[in-house]
Amino acid sequence: MFILEAKNIRKSYGSKLNKQEVIKGLDLQLEAGEFVSIMGASGSGKTTLLNVLSSIDSINSGTIMIEGKEVSAMKEKQLAQFRKHHLGFIFQEYHLLDTLTVKENIMLPLTVTKVPRNEAEARFKSMTEELGIYELKDKYPNEISGGQKQRTSAARAFIHNPSMIFADEPTGALDSKSASDLLQKLTDLNRSRQTTIAMVTHDPVAASYCSRVIFIKDGQLYTQLYKGTQTQQAFFQDVMKTQAVLGGVPNEY
Amino acid sequence: MSIKTLILRSLKKNLTNYYLYVFALVFSSALYFSFVTLRYDSSMNKVQASVKGEAGFSAASILLLVIVSVFLLYANQLFMKRRSKEIGLYQLVGMTKFKVFRLLSIESMLIYFGSLTIGVILGFFSSRLIVMLLFKITNVQAVATLHFSPEALLQTLLVFLVIFVLMLLVNYFFMKRQSILSLFRVVSTTEASVKKQSVLELIIGIAGLCLIILGYYLSSRLFSTDTVATNALLGMMVAILASVIIGTYFFYKGSISFLFNLIRKKKNGFLSVQSVLSLSTLMFRMKANSFLLTVITTISALAIGLLSLSYISYYSAEKASEQFVPNDFTFSHKKDLASYEKTLSDHGIPFEEHRIKVLSVPADLSDVSDRPLIFASSNSKYTPISVISTKSINEPPLKKNEMYLTGANDSFLRLTNFKESGTITFKLKKESLKRTFTELKHHYVVSIKYSNGSLPVAVVDHATFQLLEKEGKPTQSIYNGLDIKDNTKLEAANDYFIHQFKPVASNNLSPRVASRIEDVKQQRGMIGLAMFIVGFLGLTFLITSGCILYFKQMGESEEEQPNYTVLRKLGFTRDDLLKGIMFKQLFNFGIPLFLGLSHSYFAVKSGWFFFGVSLWTPTLIVMGIYTMLYSIFAILSTLYYKKIINDSL
Ligand SMILES: Nc1ncnc2c1ncn2[C@@H]1O[C@H](COP(=O)(O)OP(=O)(O)OP(=O)(O)O)[C@@H](O)[C@H]1O
Ligand SMILES: [Mg+2]
């Protein structure tokens, strides 16, 4: 059973006269509990894909099903409701509210659920301890580092136990140490909670943490790689090769 | 792109954004022009001849000018800050500072003088309306005709030109000081950054609340304690003003964030999206804008207070007039009364005459007021009090040893702490005479001129009256009053009165004859002009401060737009956000309004009795209107936020 199923989706920007088709009939399936990354050259439509999959943006045609519900047919209010309860987000620029403390930021998704207070408190504690940010709970975002912000944003994405998490270049603004820390945490959370994660990234190292990497080109699925039983190192090499073929900017290591 | 297209383009963009600024400009120039037109117009002589409002008018026009120019300069500064990025961008693409300055100047000149022209035209037409209104409140019977006054136009143009030059200068120095980089940063440095609460803030917060409460407490005792007797009045007033104003400042600086923080602490991280959008941003914003908010609150309070007081006087004119003219007409001389009575009889108007003999008897009042200092002569224990007989006012006889007092006004009662019942000892030539009173009536039987100061008049039964008259040998006088029996004929009677006594009635300081209708008119005219001027200023202030708060909200909403994007991505709907914003506006406009209302309420309450006889109705009407007009700006802000929220995803 697929948790997410996209069939023949199309998305274009611009007016009728000046139309630019970014996604051109793309099919995609994600299995429950998968950790998938989406790669492709800059401007290939990764962010756009993530946005339409996560219902932040609308599609022009095709269908998107999440957990068997047709998201692409929902009205704005229903969508918002759906996002609030079933999806989690990690953004490249963290997207924390700067007038809220770390704790308030993280708890935000829980305020609309029926989770009782002490249960919420317990979840908050275990989640932030797992991510190593419990001590920061009363600080404001401008008082913590980028890596800590990104972990806060990850905690916010996970706190309400969503069935899917969408992450757009979560490691883009981090140094390699903080990046691998965060990715390790995401992998752990993915395993322990069985949360499906779809992550856009430019970084083959980040991609090598995933179980599958999907490559996008010209608005269509170009190819995909499965990690299978390979080591992370071997998978990383594979990803690098494919990326070079794809024509993206290869990372020099 | 040529400079012309650049100007046109940004003009178009700014006009849609700043329609309220244009409105405020049009409004203030219209107001100013009509005010000056009024001043120069000959029809004003009709009002001023009876009232001498020239001084008031010129003082008001200066104040009006101050409000308008402060507002325009402040708004201009806000816009420069908001547009600093744009300015930086122009420079980045290679325009010289001077060229950008010229661009901006031409643009603002077009907006400014365009609005000014519209304002002047509107001002001319509305001045007629305003004159009509003024005539109505001051009871001047005249047709409002207005002529276009070149002097007024010249003065308006000159004044607004000076303000414009000042604006240009400010802009010039603003640009000269800034490097391109700092222009990009201006917006973020103006608002205080988000920080943890310090202990100092907590202390400031508590001090703010305490100071305001202290000020309120002092104000409630201003005219009721020993202050009046010990001449500490002025010091006390200064203390009240200082503690309330400083308290207000501290309130914005610390108390708000202190209170909101308490609420937040209690929620323990569990903030609903509504409180995210209201509580959490407000506590930082209000702190950053505490000075501005203090000024707005204080002047709002002043405006509401003055408006309330003048409306109280206006509203109470009839009641106040009763003190001086308790009957429809009063006459100092019997021959005037007689001749008028003849006139009435000739025209077949039935009337009722009130001739009341008033004795002035020395009495010991120490039992009824603990502050006899105010009315007693310093070297004697006895104060003369006016006494009349029940018989002279056609009332049934009282019990022996009893009497009542009548004709008490609130300011007198409060100042003297006068008791509702007690014993008064009259001093006769040989013995003394004790009488108790159980009632203190507010109703006036004889004109206040016949009582000693503002002391009420003692009404005793006829036996006592005769005794006092015989044994005391007091000074006596006779009050002559006259009532028209048929109310529908009052108007006609009044016309005959005016006709007959025109030469003697004109001296209004101690009139030989007086008509209640005319007295009320005169009071209304006097207070009406004051009320009109205060209202004019109050309205200007209301609109300018509302605009400033609105402009601030525009800036804030744009700054917070990324937050709305995040929240909407996370799945909060537009309605969720809008609800939070409404909540925010409730506080944002509500707190200054509430503080202003509450300040003015306490100010009015401490001294209203000097102005009239009715506190609640006029005060509530003024406050209600102020609140309604003020709310318009809150609604406009919310609408702007709605647009920003819609555009955020
Ligand atoms: N809101 C928009 N309006 C118009 N065009 C857009 C919009 N968003 C994206 N595009 C266009 O769609 C294309 C894909 O953009 P997208 O942001 O999805 O790329 P991306 O793969 O995420 O690139 P990057 O790796 O640089 O983030 C680009 O050509 C971009 O110009
Ligand atoms: Mg992208």
Short mmCIF file of C-alpha atoms and ligand atoms in Angstrom, two decimals, chain A residues 13-14 20 22 40-49 57 92 168-169 200 202, ligand 1:
data_model
loop_
_atom_site.label_atom_id
_atom_site.label_comp_id
_atom_site.label_asym_id
_atom_site.label_seq_id
_atom_site.Cartn_x
_atom_site.Cartn_y
_atom_site.Cartn_z
CA TYR A 13 3.45 28.84 -13.96
CA GLY A 14 2.75 32.09 -15.70
CA GLN A 20 6.08 27.70 -18.39
CA VAL A 22 7.52 22.95 -14.76
CA GLY A 40 17.84 17.29 -9.86
CA ALA A 41 19.49 20.31 -11.35
CA SER A 42 18.64 23.76 -10.11
CA GLY A 43 15.40 24.94 -11.62
CA SER A 44 14.32 21.40 -12.50
CA GLY A 45 11.21 21.73 -10.38
CA LYS A 46 12.10 19.93 -7.13
CA THR A 47 10.66 22.57 -4.83
CA THR A 48 7.63 22.82 -7.06
CA LEU A 49 7.12 19.07 -6.89
CA ASP A 57 0.59 24.51 -4.14
CA GLN A 92 15.49 25.23 4.17
CA ASP A 168 13.09 21.05 1.27
CA GLU A 169 16.88 21.16 1.44
CA VAL A 200 14.69 17.55 -1.63
CA HIS A 202 21.38 18.94 -3.81
N1 LIG C 1 5.99 31.01 -8.11
C1 LIG C 1 6.55 30.82 -9.32
N2 LIG C 1 6.11 31.55 -10.35
C2 LIG C 1 6.64 31.37 -11.58
N3 LIG C 1 7.60 30.51 -11.85
C3 LIG C 1 8.09 29.74 -10.86
C4 LIG C 1 7.58 29.87 -9.53
N4 LIG C 1 8.23 29.01 -8.72
C5 LIG C 1 9.11 28.38 -9.52
N5 LIG C 1 9.03 28.81 -10.79
C6 LIG C 1 9.80 28.32 -11.92
O1 LIG C 1 9.68 26.93 -11.94
C7 LIG C 1 10.92 26.33 -12.20
C8 LIG C 1 11.24 25.31 -11.11
O2 LIG C 1 11.43 26.00 -9.89
P1 LIG C 1 11.77 25.22 -8.57
O3 LIG C 1 11.82 26.22 -7.47
O4 LIG C 1 10.82 24.12 -8.39
O5 LIG C 1 13.22 24.65 -8.86
P2 LIG C 1 14.16 23.81 -7.92
O6 LIG C 1 14.37 22.55 -8.59
O7 LIG C 1 13.64 23.78 -6.55
O8 LIG C 1 15.47 24.67 -7.98
P3 LIG C 1 16.59 24.89 -6.84
O9 LIG C 1 17.39 23.69 -6.81
O10 LIG C 1 17.34 26.07 -7.33
O11 LIG C 1 15.85 25.16 -5.58
C9 LIG C 1 11.95 27.42 -12.30
O12 LIG C 1 12.24 27.64 -13.66
C10 LIG C 1 11.27 28.62 -11.75
O13 LIG C 1 11.63 29.76 -12.47
#
